[in-house]
Short mmCIF file of C-alpha atoms in Angstrom, two decimals:
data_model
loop_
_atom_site.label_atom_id
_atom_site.label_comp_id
_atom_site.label_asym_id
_atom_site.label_seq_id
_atom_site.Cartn_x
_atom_site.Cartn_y
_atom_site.Cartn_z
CA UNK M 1 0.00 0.00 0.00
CA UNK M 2 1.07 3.47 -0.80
CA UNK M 3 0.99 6.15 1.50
CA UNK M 4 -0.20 9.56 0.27
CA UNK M 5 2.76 12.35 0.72
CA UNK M 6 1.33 14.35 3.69
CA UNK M 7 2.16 17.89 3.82
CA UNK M 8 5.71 19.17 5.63
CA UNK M 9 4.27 20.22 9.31
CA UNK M 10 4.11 23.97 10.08
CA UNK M 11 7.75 24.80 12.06
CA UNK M 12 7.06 27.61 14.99
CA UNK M 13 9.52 29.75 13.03
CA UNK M 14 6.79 30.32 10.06
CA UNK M 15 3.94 29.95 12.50
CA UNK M 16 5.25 33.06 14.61
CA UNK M 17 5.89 35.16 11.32
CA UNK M 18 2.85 34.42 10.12
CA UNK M 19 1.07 35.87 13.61
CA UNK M 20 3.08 38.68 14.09
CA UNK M 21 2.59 39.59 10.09
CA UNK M 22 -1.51 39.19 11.02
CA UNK M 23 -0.89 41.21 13.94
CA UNK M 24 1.06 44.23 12.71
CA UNK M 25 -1.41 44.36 9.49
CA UNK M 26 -4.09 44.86 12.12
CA UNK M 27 -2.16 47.51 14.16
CA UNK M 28 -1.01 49.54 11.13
CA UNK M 29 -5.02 49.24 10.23
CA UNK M 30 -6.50 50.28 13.45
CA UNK M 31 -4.30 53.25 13.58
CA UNK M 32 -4.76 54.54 10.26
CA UNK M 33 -8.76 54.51 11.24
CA UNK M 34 -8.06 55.75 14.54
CA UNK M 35 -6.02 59.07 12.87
CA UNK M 36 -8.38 59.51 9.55
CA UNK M 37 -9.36 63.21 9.82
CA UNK M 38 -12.87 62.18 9.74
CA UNK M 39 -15.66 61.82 12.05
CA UNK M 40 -16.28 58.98 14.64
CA UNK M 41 -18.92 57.59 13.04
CA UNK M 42 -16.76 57.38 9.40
CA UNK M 43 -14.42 55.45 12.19
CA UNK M 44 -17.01 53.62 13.05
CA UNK M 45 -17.98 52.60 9.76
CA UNK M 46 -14.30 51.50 8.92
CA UNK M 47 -13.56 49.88 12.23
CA UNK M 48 -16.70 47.55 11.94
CA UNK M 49 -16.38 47.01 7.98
CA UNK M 50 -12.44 46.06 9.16
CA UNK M 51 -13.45 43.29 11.52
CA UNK M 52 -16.16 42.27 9.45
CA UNK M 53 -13.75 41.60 7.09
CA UNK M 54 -11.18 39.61 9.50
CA UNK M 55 -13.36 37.36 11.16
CA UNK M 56 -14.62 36.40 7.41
CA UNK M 57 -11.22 35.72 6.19
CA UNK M 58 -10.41 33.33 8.93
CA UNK M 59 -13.92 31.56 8.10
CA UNK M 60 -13.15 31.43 4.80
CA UNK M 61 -9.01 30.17 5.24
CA UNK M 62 -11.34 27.54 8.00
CA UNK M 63 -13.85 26.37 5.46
CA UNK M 64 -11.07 25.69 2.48
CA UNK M 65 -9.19 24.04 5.52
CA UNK M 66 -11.97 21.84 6.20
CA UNK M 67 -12.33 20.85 2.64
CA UNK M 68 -9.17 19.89 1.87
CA UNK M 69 -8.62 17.67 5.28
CA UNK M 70 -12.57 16.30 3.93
CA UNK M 71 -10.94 15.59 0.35
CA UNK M 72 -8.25 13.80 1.91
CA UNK M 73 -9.64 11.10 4.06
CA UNK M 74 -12.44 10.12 1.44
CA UNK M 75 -9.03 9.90 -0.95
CA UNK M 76 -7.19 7.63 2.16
CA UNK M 77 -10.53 5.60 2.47
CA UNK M 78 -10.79 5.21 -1.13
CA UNK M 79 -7.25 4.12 -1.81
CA UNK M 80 -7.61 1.80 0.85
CA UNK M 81 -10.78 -0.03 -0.56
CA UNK M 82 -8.89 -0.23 -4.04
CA UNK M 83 -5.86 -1.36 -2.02
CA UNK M 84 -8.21 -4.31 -0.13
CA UNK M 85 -9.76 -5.40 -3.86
CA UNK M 86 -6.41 -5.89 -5.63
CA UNK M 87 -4.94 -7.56 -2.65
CA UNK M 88 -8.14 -9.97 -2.67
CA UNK M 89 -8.25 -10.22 -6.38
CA UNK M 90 -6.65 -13.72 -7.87
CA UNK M 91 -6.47 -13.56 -11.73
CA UNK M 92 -5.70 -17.46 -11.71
CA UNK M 93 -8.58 -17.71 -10.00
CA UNK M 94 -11.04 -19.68 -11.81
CA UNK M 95 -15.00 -18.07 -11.40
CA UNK M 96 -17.39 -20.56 -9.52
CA UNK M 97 -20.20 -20.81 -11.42
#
């Protein structure tokens, strides 16, 4: 049986940059709203449309997640049925009738 390549794990080095990357592209946001020579509700309007925006990109990165970990395991469980059928299958075999 074959085993599928699985994907390199995440080191803490990438992890981290990847955090701190999110985190200062939040800051630099938040105080460009919070300095806009506008009015609060303009803030507001920015500050909500901003974290509207966030908590849909980390549904969306979650859903695509999901569906690739979903694609996956039916790919594992169908390998492994093919796997279980040629390892079962005798072509010398003659057919009962």
């Amino acid at each position: 049986m074959t085993k599928p390549s699985a994907a390199p794990p995440t080191t803490v080095a990438f992890f981290v940059q990847a955090a701190l990357s999110f985190g200062l592209a939040l800051l630099a946001v938040v105080i460009g709203i919070w300095y806009l020579p506008v009015d609060g509700w303009v803030r507001g309007f920015l500050a909500l449309g901003m974290l509207f925006l966030t908590t849909s990109a980390f549904t969306l990165a979650k859903c695509i997640r999901d569906r690739q970990d979903e694609n996956t395991v039916v790919s594992r469980v169908d390998q492994a049925r093919v796997d279980k059928l040629l390892s079962e299958h005798d072509p010398f075999k003659t057919p009962a009738l």
